[in-house]
Amino acid sequence: MEEIPGYEERHRARPGLTGLAQVYAPRDLPRRHKFKFDLLYIKKQTFWLDLKLIGLSFWITLRGKWEHRGRKF
C-alpha cells in the first residue's frame, strides 16, 4: 500500500458497477494507470457524474463497443 500514492484513498471509495476507467480507458491499460482514473473519480464524484457514467455504460453496451479500441461513443 505504501508503494502507490493514494492507494489507501481508493479503498475508501465504494465499489460500483461502472467507473471512469471502465468507460474512458482502453481495455489494455495497465492497472497502475487505471488507478489514476479511480483517484480522479474520487475527487470529482457527484450524483450527476454517476448518472452520466451509468448512461454511457448502457450506451456502450447496447452498441457492443466495450471491446472496441478508440472512441466508444
PDB file of C-alpha atoms in Angstrom, residues 8-39:
ATOM      1  CA  GLU A   8      -5.489   3.889   0.619  1.00  0.00           C
ATOM      2  CA  GLU A   9      -7.898   6.572  -0.674  1.00  0.00           C
ATOM      3  CA  ARG A  10      -9.049   4.202  -3.404  1.00  0.00           C
ATOM      4  CA  HIS A  11     -10.104   1.631  -0.841  1.00  0.00           C
ATOM      5  CA  ARG A  12     -12.324   4.166   0.895  1.00  0.00           C
ATOM      6  CA  ALA A  13     -14.442   4.535  -2.237  1.00  0.00           C
ATOM      7  CA  ARG A  14     -17.493   2.303  -2.501  1.00  0.00           C
ATOM      8  CA  PRO A  15     -17.320  -0.203  -5.357  1.00  0.00           C
ATOM      9  CA  GLY A  16     -19.831   0.213  -8.161  1.00  0.00           C
ATOM     10  CA  LEU A  17     -20.959  -1.165 -11.469  1.00  0.00           C
ATOM     11  CA  THR A  18     -19.031   1.256 -13.640  1.00  0.00           C
ATOM     12  CA  GLY A  19     -16.414   3.976 -13.420  1.00  0.00           C
ATOM     13  CA  LEU A  20     -14.225   6.361 -15.363  1.00  0.00           C
ATOM     14  CA  ALA A  21     -11.654   3.681 -16.195  1.00  0.00           C
ATOM     15  CA  GLN A  22     -14.318   1.296 -17.462  1.00  0.00           C
ATOM     16  CA  VAL A  23     -15.860   3.917 -19.737  1.00  0.00           C
ATOM     17  CA  TYR A  24     -12.894   6.019 -20.862  1.00  0.00           C
ATOM     18  CA  ALA A  25      -9.717   3.907 -20.549  1.00  0.00           C
ATOM     19  CA  PRO A  26      -8.535   1.418 -23.168  1.00  0.00           C
ATOM     20  CA  ARG A  27      -9.021  -2.194 -22.124  1.00  0.00           C
ATOM     21  CA  ASP A  28      -5.284  -2.997 -22.201  1.00  0.00           C
ATOM     22  CA  LEU A  29      -4.273  -0.056 -19.998  1.00  0.00           C
ATOM     23  CA  PRO A  30      -2.092  -1.268 -17.085  1.00  0.00           C
ATOM     24  CA  ARG A  31      -3.780  -1.383 -13.670  1.00  0.00           C
ATOM     25  CA  ARG A  32      -1.432   1.281 -12.315  1.00  0.00           C
ATOM     26  CA  HIS A  33      -2.852   3.735 -14.891  1.00  0.00           C
ATOM     27  CA  LYS A  34      -6.460   2.672 -14.294  1.00  0.00           C
ATOM     28  CA  PHE A  35      -5.841   3.517 -10.658  1.00  0.00           C
ATOM     29  CA  LYS A  36      -5.386   7.170 -11.694  1.00  0.00           C
ATOM     30  CA  PHE A  37      -8.901   7.138 -13.163  1.00  0.00           C
ATOM     31  CA  ASP A  38     -10.197   5.850  -9.811  1.00  0.00           C
ATOM     32  CA  LEU A  39      -8.489   8.689  -7.935  1.00  0.00           C
TER      33      LEU A  39
END
